[in-house]
Amino acid sequence: MRGIGLIFNIYVANQVGSETLGIFSLIMSIYMFAITVATSGIGTACTCLVSEEFEKCNYVNGLKVVKTCIIFALILGILASILIVVFAPFISYYWLKNSVSPLPIYAIALGLPLISISSVIGGYFSSVGKSYKSAISQILETTAKIIATIILLHFNLEKGVEAICISLIVADVISEVFSFSLNIIFYLIDRKKYINKRSLPIQTKRKICKISFPIAITSCIKSGLSSLKQFLIPIRLSMSGLTYTMSISQYGLISGMVMPILMFANVFIFSFSGLLVPEFSRLLAGKNYNRMNTVCNTILKNTCLFSICIAGILFFFANELSLAIYENIEIAKWLKILSPLVFFIYIDNIFDNILKGINEQVSVMFCNIIDLVVTILIIYFIVPKFGISGYIFSIFVSELVNFTISSFQLRKRINYSFSLLKYIIRPILACCISYLVISLFAFKTSSFLLTFLFKIIVFILLYLFLTLKY
């Protein structure tokens, strides 16, 4: 379903264009900051603490943790909504340069309390090994979002940037209502198995605050810096000689068109990486350190093989992908340049979730903050001089800094093994050989798309043969 969602985002990008997509991306950075304030680590605290309590068979306390987290989440969600409403005019005037009115930003506030509570319930389902229920709600959410977006865009596509942005945000809010409703129903049914009237020990409430408060502070700093970074990009690009409209368009092209393709296959990593948080929480609670090492090594090996295969596809088939998805060959250049980052992005996702599972959430956030500070400095000082090349450089630095710090943080806690030959060199050689073999033969079918898909399938099969055999 996440894959369908990404494909649909590509459809939306083709409908609205890169300039509108750039403005919408800036609004979404505010949305993500508001979601960070609304959730503030409560979902992570719920996952970790419920995992610990259920591991010890303290089911009553586990449910009390969820109830307390929901109350905290509701308060934070309402607070985030109030902040958005208060600062919407300021954001519209100073950050969006009056490209849209405050109305799209006001729309953000509608769904924040629902999102914050859903994050807690999602954390509960992950901790008790019932993520399929979250998956079902995700299916409903994505379906509702697609239907609502198509309907709203049908009536508002010709009405300008502001109407399009409002349509996209309202569609997202509608989908959150459906997801929230289903999550609540699932939770109320599930909790009947464990419900009891005993009270929650005060020390457990303190544990919630102990985990969530540092995450909340660092998350807000991180998200605030991230939003600042996103708004700085078109402003500093315009100082390199581009107009602000052209800068927004270039920003929308990279962030709204190229990056979704790079992140597309990451949906397969997301499908299990979130489950690493409760898994490692349980292993840590049980002091099962050998199992932690084994799981970490297995996950790392397979993610390396997977990410390098995807990077190879993006690099070698960039032209075909650009034409098939956007009918725009200009995208191909940026896909080839940014394709190596796939390895670092996907592996870093694994690192972060393992670190969260072993109570290193704050370390993860500090890593992200360092990364953002470095990136903002590059954007501020280098982008005005080098333009879009400086922006691409900032993306590389951001991902490499994050990956490097996360790998060192994990090494301190888990003695995982990493073979440069098996995990990187051999897979890269396998990609090159697979592409060379394909290049020796002429694949021709009745359509460009079928030919392209056939090449991709043969490439993947050859890659699997070479990597798994040797």
mmCIF file with all atom_site columns, C-alpha atoms in Angstrom, residues 104-238:
data_model
loop_
_atom_site.group_PDB
_atom_site.id
_atom_site.type_symbol
_atom_site.label_atom_id
_atom_site.label_alt_id
_atom_site.label_comp_id
_atom_site.label_asym_id
_atom_site.label_entity_id
_atom_site.label_seq_id
_atom_site.pdbx_PDB_ins_code
_atom_site.Cartn_x
_atom_site.Cartn_y
_atom_site.Cartn_z
_atom_site.occupancy
_atom_site.B_iso_or_equiv
_atom_site.pdbx_formal_charge
_atom_site.auth_seq_id
_atom_site.auth_comp_id
_atom_site.auth_asym_id
_atom_site.auth_atom_id
_atom_site.pdbx_PDB_model_num
ATOM 1   C CA . PRO A 1 104 ? -3.759  25.575 3.404   1.00 0.00 ? 104 PRO A CA 1
ATOM 2   C CA . ILE A 1 105 ? -1.824  25.880 6.666   1.00 0.00 ? 105 ILE A CA 1
ATOM 3   C CA . TYR A 1 106 ? -5.042  26.154 8.689   1.00 0.00 ? 106 TYR A CA 1
ATOM 4   C CA . ALA A 1 107 ? -6.169  22.890 7.074   1.00 0.00 ? 107 ALA A CA 1
ATOM 5   C CA . ILE A 1 108 ? -3.133  21.147 8.569   1.00 0.00 ? 108 ILE A CA 1
ATOM 6   C CA . ALA A 1 109 ? -4.484  21.675 12.096  1.00 0.00 ? 109 ALA A CA 1
ATOM 7   C CA . LEU A 1 110 ? -7.611  19.568 11.491  1.00 0.00 ? 110 LEU A CA 1
ATOM 8   C CA . GLY A 1 111 ? -6.008  16.146 11.624  1.00 0.00 ? 111 GLY A CA 1
ATOM 9   C CA . LEU A 1 112 ? -3.197  16.563 14.147  1.00 0.00 ? 112 LEU A CA 1
ATOM 10  C CA . PRO A 1 113 ? -5.006  15.185 17.258  1.00 0.00 ? 113 PRO A CA 1
ATOM 11  C CA . LEU A 1 114 ? -6.072  12.132 15.249  1.00 0.00 ? 114 LEU A CA 1
ATOM 12  C CA . ILE A 1 115 ? -2.528  11.542 13.981  1.00 0.00 ? 115 ILE A CA 1
ATOM 13  C CA . SER A 1 116 ? -1.058  11.772 17.488  1.00 0.00 ? 116 SER A CA 1
ATOM 14  C CA . ILE A 1 117 ? -3.495  9.211  18.922  1.00 0.00 ? 117 ILE A CA 1
ATOM 15  C CA . SER A 1 118 ? -3.054  6.906  15.920  1.00 0.00 ? 118 SER A CA 1
ATOM 16  C CA . SER A 1 119 ? 0.717   6.936  16.494  1.00 0.00 ? 119 SER A CA 1
ATOM 17  C CA . VAL A 1 120 ? 0.165   5.576  20.015  1.00 0.00 ? 120 VAL A CA 1
ATOM 18  C CA . ILE A 1 121 ? -2.190  2.830  18.855  1.00 0.00 ? 121 ILE A CA 1
ATOM 19  C CA . GLY A 1 122 ? 0.204   1.935  16.046  1.00 0.00 ? 122 GLY A CA 1
ATOM 20  C CA . GLY A 1 123 ? 2.973   1.684  18.634  1.00 0.00 ? 123 GLY A CA 1
ATOM 21  C CA . TYR A 1 124 ? 0.799   -0.650 20.705  1.00 0.00 ? 124 TYR A CA 1
ATOM 22  C CA . PHE A 1 125 ? 0.092   -2.975 17.775  1.00 0.00 ? 125 PHE A CA 1
ATOM 23  C CA . SER A 1 126 ? 3.799   -3.112 16.898  1.00 0.00 ? 126 SER A CA 1
ATOM 24  C CA . SER A 1 127 ? 4.735   -3.951 20.485  1.00 0.00 ? 127 SER A CA 1
ATOM 25  C CA . VAL A 1 128 ? 2.249   -6.852 20.754  1.00 0.00 ? 128 VAL A CA 1
ATOM 26  C CA . GLY A 1 129 ? 3.149   -8.334 17.375  1.00 0.00 ? 129 GLY A CA 1
ATOM 27  C CA . LYS A 1 130 ? -0.101  -7.360 15.624  1.00 0.00 ? 130 LYS A CA 1
ATOM 28  C CA . SER A 1 131 ? 1.199   -4.967 13.016  1.00 0.00 ? 131 SER A CA 1
ATOM 29  C CA . TYR A 1 132 ? -1.205  -6.460 10.494  1.00 0.00 ? 132 TYR A CA 1
ATOM 30  C CA . LYS A 1 133 ? -3.925  -4.358 12.137  1.00 0.00 ? 133 LYS A CA 1
ATOM 31  C CA . SER A 1 134 ? -1.913  -1.207 11.481  1.00 0.00 ? 134 SER A CA 1
ATOM 32  C CA . ALA A 1 135 ? -1.410  -2.469 7.934   1.00 0.00 ? 135 ALA A CA 1
ATOM 33  C CA . ILE A 1 136 ? -5.162  -2.830 7.452   1.00 0.00 ? 136 ILE A CA 1
ATOM 34  C CA . SER A 1 137 ? -5.730  0.733  8.673   1.00 0.00 ? 137 SER A CA 1
ATOM 35  C CA . GLN A 1 138 ? -2.935  1.851  6.327   1.00 0.00 ? 138 GLN A CA 1
ATOM 36  C CA . ILE A 1 139 ? -4.806  0.215  3.438   1.00 0.00 ? 139 ILE A CA 1
ATOM 37  C CA . LEU A 1 140 ? -7.976  2.105  4.338   1.00 0.00 ? 140 LEU A CA 1
ATOM 38  C CA . GLU A 1 141 ? -6.038  5.349  4.822   1.00 0.00 ? 141 GLU A CA 1
ATOM 39  C CA . THR A 1 142 ? -4.275  5.109  1.468   1.00 0.00 ? 142 THR A CA 1
ATOM 40  C CA . THR A 1 143 ? -7.464  4.151  -0.356  1.00 0.00 ? 143 THR A CA 1
ATOM 41  C CA . ALA A 1 144 ? -9.388  7.026  1.213   1.00 0.00 ? 144 ALA A CA 1
ATOM 42  C CA . LYS A 1 145 ? -6.572  9.462  0.412   1.00 0.00 ? 145 LYS A CA 1
ATOM 43  C CA . ILE A 1 146 ? -6.430  8.418  -3.240  1.00 0.00 ? 146 ILE A CA 1
ATOM 44  C CA . ILE A 1 147 ? -10.204 8.685  -3.718  1.00 0.00 ? 147 ILE A CA 1
ATOM 45  C CA . ALA A 1 148 ? -10.463 12.017 -1.867  1.00 0.00 ? 148 ALA A CA 1
ATOM 46  C CA . THR A 1 149 ? -7.487  13.485 -3.759  1.00 0.00 ? 149 THR A CA 1
ATOM 47  C CA . ILE A 1 150 ? -8.867  12.497 -7.162  1.00 0.00 ? 150 ILE A CA 1
ATOM 48  C CA . ILE A 1 151 ? -12.276 13.979 -6.356  1.00 0.00 ? 151 ILE A CA 1
ATOM 49  C CA . LEU A 1 152 ? -10.938 17.226 -4.869  1.00 0.00 ? 152 LEU A CA 1
ATOM 50  C CA . LEU A 1 153 ? -8.365  17.751 -7.633  1.00 0.00 ? 153 LEU A CA 1
ATOM 51  C CA . HIS A 1 154 ? -11.063 17.171 -10.237 1.00 0.00 ? 154 HIS A CA 1
ATOM 52  C CA . PHE A 1 155 ? -12.908 20.246 -8.961  1.00 0.00 ? 155 PHE A CA 1
ATOM 53  C CA . ASN A 1 156 ? -9.884  22.385 -8.041  1.00 0.00 ? 156 ASN A CA 1
ATOM 54  C CA . LEU A 1 157 ? -7.061  21.573 -10.467 1.00 0.00 ? 157 LEU A CA 1
ATOM 55  C CA . GLU A 1 158 ? -7.751  24.634 -12.616 1.00 0.00 ? 158 GLU A CA 1
ATOM 56  C CA . LYS A 1 159 ? -8.230  26.997 -9.661  1.00 0.00 ? 159 LYS A CA 1
ATOM 57  C CA . GLY A 1 160 ? -4.558  27.672 -8.933  1.00 0.00 ? 160 GLY A CA 1
ATOM 58  C CA . VAL A 1 161 ? -1.806  26.665 -6.534  1.00 0.00 ? 161 VAL A CA 1
ATOM 59  C CA . GLU A 1 162 ? -3.678  27.469 -3.325  1.00 0.00 ? 162 GLU A CA 1
ATOM 60  C CA . ALA A 1 163 ? -6.759  25.437 -4.230  1.00 0.00 ? 163 ALA A CA 1
ATOM 61  C CA . ILE A 1 164 ? -4.577  22.475 -5.187  1.00 0.00 ? 164 ILE A CA 1
ATOM 62  C CA . CYS A 1 165 ? -2.639  22.628 -1.910  1.00 0.00 ? 165 CYS A CA 1
ATOM 63  C CA . ILE A 1 166 ? -5.862  22.826 0.122   1.00 0.00 ? 166 ILE A CA 1
ATOM 64  C CA . SER A 1 167 ? -7.253  19.850 -1.817  1.00 0.00 ? 167 SER A CA 1
ATOM 65  C CA . LEU A 1 168 ? -4.181  17.720 -1.133  1.00 0.00 ? 168 LEU A CA 1
ATOM 66  C CA . ILE A 1 169 ? -4.103  18.554 2.579   1.00 0.00 ? 169 ILE A CA 1
ATOM 67  C CA . VAL A 1 170 ? -7.859  18.072 3.093   1.00 0.00 ? 170 VAL A CA 1
ATOM 68  C CA . ALA A 1 171 ? -7.616  14.700 1.326   1.00 0.00 ? 171 ALA A CA 1
ATOM 69  C CA . ASP A 1 172 ? -4.878  13.741 3.764   1.00 0.00 ? 172 ASP A CA 1
ATOM 70  C CA . VAL A 1 173 ? -7.029  14.809 6.726   1.00 0.00 ? 173 VAL A CA 1
ATOM 71  C CA . ILE A 1 174 ? -9.972  12.762 5.431   1.00 0.00 ? 174 ILE A CA 1
ATOM 72  C CA . SER A 1 175 ? -7.740  9.692  5.152   1.00 0.00 ? 175 SER A CA 1
ATOM 73  C CA . GLU A 1 176 ? -6.520  10.231 8.721   1.00 0.00 ? 176 GLU A CA 1
ATOM 74  C CA . VAL A 1 177 ? -10.128 10.238 9.965   1.00 0.00 ? 177 VAL A CA 1
ATOM 75  C CA . PHE A 1 178 ? -10.729 6.825  8.382   1.00 0.00 ? 178 PHE A CA 1
ATOM 76  C CA . SER A 1 179 ? -7.432  5.434  9.698   1.00 0.00 ? 179 SER A CA 1
ATOM 77  C CA . PHE A 1 180 ? -8.044  6.786  13.200  1.00 0.00 ? 180 PHE A CA 1
ATOM 78  C CA . SER A 1 181 ? -11.547 5.317  13.360  1.00 0.00 ? 181 SER A CA 1
ATOM 79  C CA . LEU A 1 182 ? -10.386 1.850  12.349  1.00 0.00 ? 182 LEU A CA 1
ATOM 80  C CA . ASN A 1 183 ? -7.405  1.976  14.736  1.00 0.00 ? 183 ASN A CA 1
ATOM 81  C CA . ILE A 1 184 ? -9.714  2.828  17.650  1.00 0.00 ? 184 ILE A CA 1
ATOM 82  C CA . ILE A 1 185 ? -12.056 -0.026 16.787  1.00 0.00 ? 185 ILE A CA 1
ATOM 83  C CA . PHE A 1 186 ? -9.188  -2.524 16.537  1.00 0.00 ? 186 PHE A CA 1
ATOM 84  C CA . TYR A 1 187 ? -7.688  -1.346 19.812  1.00 0.00 ? 187 TYR A CA 1
ATOM 85  C CA . LEU A 1 188 ? -10.946 -1.510 21.773  1.00 0.00 ? 188 LEU A CA 1
ATOM 86  C CA . ILE A 1 189 ? -11.498 -5.073 20.549  1.00 0.00 ? 189 ILE A CA 1
ATOM 87  C CA . ASP A 1 190 ? -7.924  -6.153 21.298  1.00 0.00 ? 190 ASP A CA 1
ATOM 88  C CA . ARG A 1 191 ? -7.703  -4.676 24.799  1.00 0.00 ? 191 ARG A CA 1
ATOM 89  C CA . LYS A 1 192 ? -10.654 -6.756 26.020  1.00 0.00 ? 192 LYS A CA 1
ATOM 90  C CA . LYS A 1 193 ? -8.263  -9.704 26.304  1.00 0.00 ? 193 LYS A CA 1
ATOM 91  C CA . TYR A 1 194 ? -6.189  -7.943 28.965  1.00 0.00 ? 194 TYR A CA 1
ATOM 92  C CA . ILE A 1 195 ? -8.454  -5.309 30.555  1.00 0.00 ? 195 ILE A CA 1
ATOM 93  C CA . ASN A 1 196 ? -8.422  -4.912 34.364  1.00 0.00 ? 196 ASN A CA 1
ATOM 94  C CA . LYS A 1 197 ? -9.184  -2.101 36.829  1.00 0.00 ? 197 LYS A CA 1
ATOM 95  C CA . ARG A 1 198 ? -5.848  -2.035 38.631  1.00 0.00 ? 198 ARG A CA 1
ATOM 96  C CA . SER A 1 199 ? -4.070  1.307  38.596  1.00 0.00 ? 199 SER A CA 1
ATOM 97  C CA . LEU A 1 200 ? -0.849  2.133  36.839  1.00 0.00 ? 200 LEU A CA 1
ATOM 98  C CA . PRO A 1 201 ? 2.231   2.426  39.067  1.00 0.00 ? 201 PRO A CA 1
ATOM 99  C CA . ILE A 1 202 ? 3.568   5.967  39.204  1.00 0.00 ? 202 ILE A CA 1
ATOM 100 C CA . GLN A 1 203 ? 7.035   4.802  38.153  1.00 0.00 ? 203 GLN A CA 1
ATOM 101 C CA . THR A 1 204 ? 5.622   3.606  34.821  1.00 0.00 ? 204 THR A CA 1
ATOM 102 C CA . LYS A 1 205 ? 4.167   7.053  34.142  1.00 0.00 ? 205 LYS A CA 1
ATOM 103 C CA . ARG A 1 206 ? 7.581   8.455  34.873  1.00 0.00 ? 206 ARG A CA 1
ATOM 104 C CA . LYS A 1 207 ? 9.058   5.980  32.391  1.00 0.00 ? 207 LYS A CA 1
ATOM 105 C CA . ILE A 1 208 ? 6.733   7.324  29.705  1.00 0.00 ? 208 ILE A CA 1
ATOM 106 C CA . CYS A 1 209 ? 7.931   10.861 30.364  1.00 0.00 ? 209 CYS A CA 1
ATOM 107 C CA . LYS A 1 210 ? 11.537  9.715  30.658  1.00 0.00 ? 210 LYS A CA 1
ATOM 108 C CA . ILE A 1 211 ? 11.426  8.189  27.183  1.00 0.00 ? 211 ILE A CA 1
ATOM 109 C CA . SER A 1 212 ? 9.099   10.614 25.417  1.00 0.00 ? 212 SER A CA 1
ATOM 110 C CA . PHE A 1 213 ? 10.301  13.958 26.823  1.00 0.00 ? 213 PHE A CA 1
ATOM 111 C CA . PRO A 1 214 ? 13.879  13.786 25.473  1.00 0.00 ? 214 PRO A CA 1
ATOM 112 C CA . ILE A 1 215 ? 12.501  12.471 22.182  1.00 0.00 ? 215 ILE A CA 1
ATOM 113 C CA . ALA A 1 216 ? 9.953   15.308 22.098  1.00 0.00 ? 216 ALA A CA 1
ATOM 114 C CA . ILE A 1 217 ? 12.596  18.000 22.641  1.00 0.00 ? 217 ILE A CA 1
ATOM 115 C CA . THR A 1 218 ? 15.109  16.579 20.177  1.00 0.00 ? 218 THR A CA 1
ATOM 116 C CA . SER A 1 219 ? 12.352  15.715 17.651  1.00 0.00 ? 219 SER A CA 1
ATOM 117 C CA . CYS A 1 220 ? 11.026  19.275 17.709  1.00 0.00 ? 220 CYS A CA 1
ATOM 118 C CA . ILE A 1 221 ? 14.525  20.671 17.262  1.00 0.00 ? 221 ILE A CA 1
ATOM 119 C CA . LYS A 1 222 ? 15.163  18.221 14.447  1.00 0.00 ? 222 LYS A CA 1
ATOM 120 C CA . SER A 1 223 ? 11.850  18.885 12.713  1.00 0.00 ? 223 SER A CA 1
ATOM 121 C CA . GLY A 1 224 ? 12.210  22.655 13.151  1.00 0.00 ? 224 GLY A CA 1
ATOM 122 C CA . LEU A 1 225 ? 15.680  22.556 11.593  1.00 0.00 ? 225 LEU A CA 1
ATOM 123 C CA . SER A 1 226 ? 14.345  20.337 8.810   1.00 0.00 ? 226 SER A CA 1
ATOM 124 C CA . SER A 1 227 ? 11.572  22.837 8.035   1.00 0.00 ? 227 SER A CA 1
ATOM 125 C CA . LEU A 1 228 ? 14.109  25.680 8.106   1.00 0.00 ? 228 LEU A CA 1
ATOM 126 C CA . LYS A 1 229 ? 16.291  23.727 5.695   1.00 0.00 ? 229 LYS A CA 1
ATOM 127 C CA . GLN A 1 230 ? 13.416  23.185 3.263   1.00 0.00 ? 230 GLN A CA 1
ATOM 128 C CA . PHE A 1 231 ? 12.469  26.870 3.246   1.00 0.00 ? 231 PHE A CA 1
ATOM 129 C CA . LEU A 1 232 ? 16.087  27.943 2.844   1.00 0.00 ? 232 LEU A CA 1
ATOM 130 C CA . ILE A 1 233 ? 16.615  25.853 -0.286  1.00 0.00 ? 233 ILE A CA 1
ATOM 131 C CA . PRO A 1 234 ? 14.509  27.904 -2.766  1.00 0.00 ? 234 PRO A CA 1
ATOM 132 C CA . ILE A 1 235 ? 15.522  31.187 -1.080  1.00 0.00 ? 235 ILE A CA 1
ATOM 133 C CA . ARG A 1 236 ? 19.253  30.454 -1.392  1.00 0.00 ? 236 ARG A CA 1
ATOM 134 C CA . LEU A 1 237 ? 18.780  28.983 -4.880  1.00 0.00 ? 237 LEU A CA 1
ATOM 135 C CA . SER A 1 238 ? 17.217  32.270 -5.972  1.00 0.00 ? 238 SER A CA 1
#
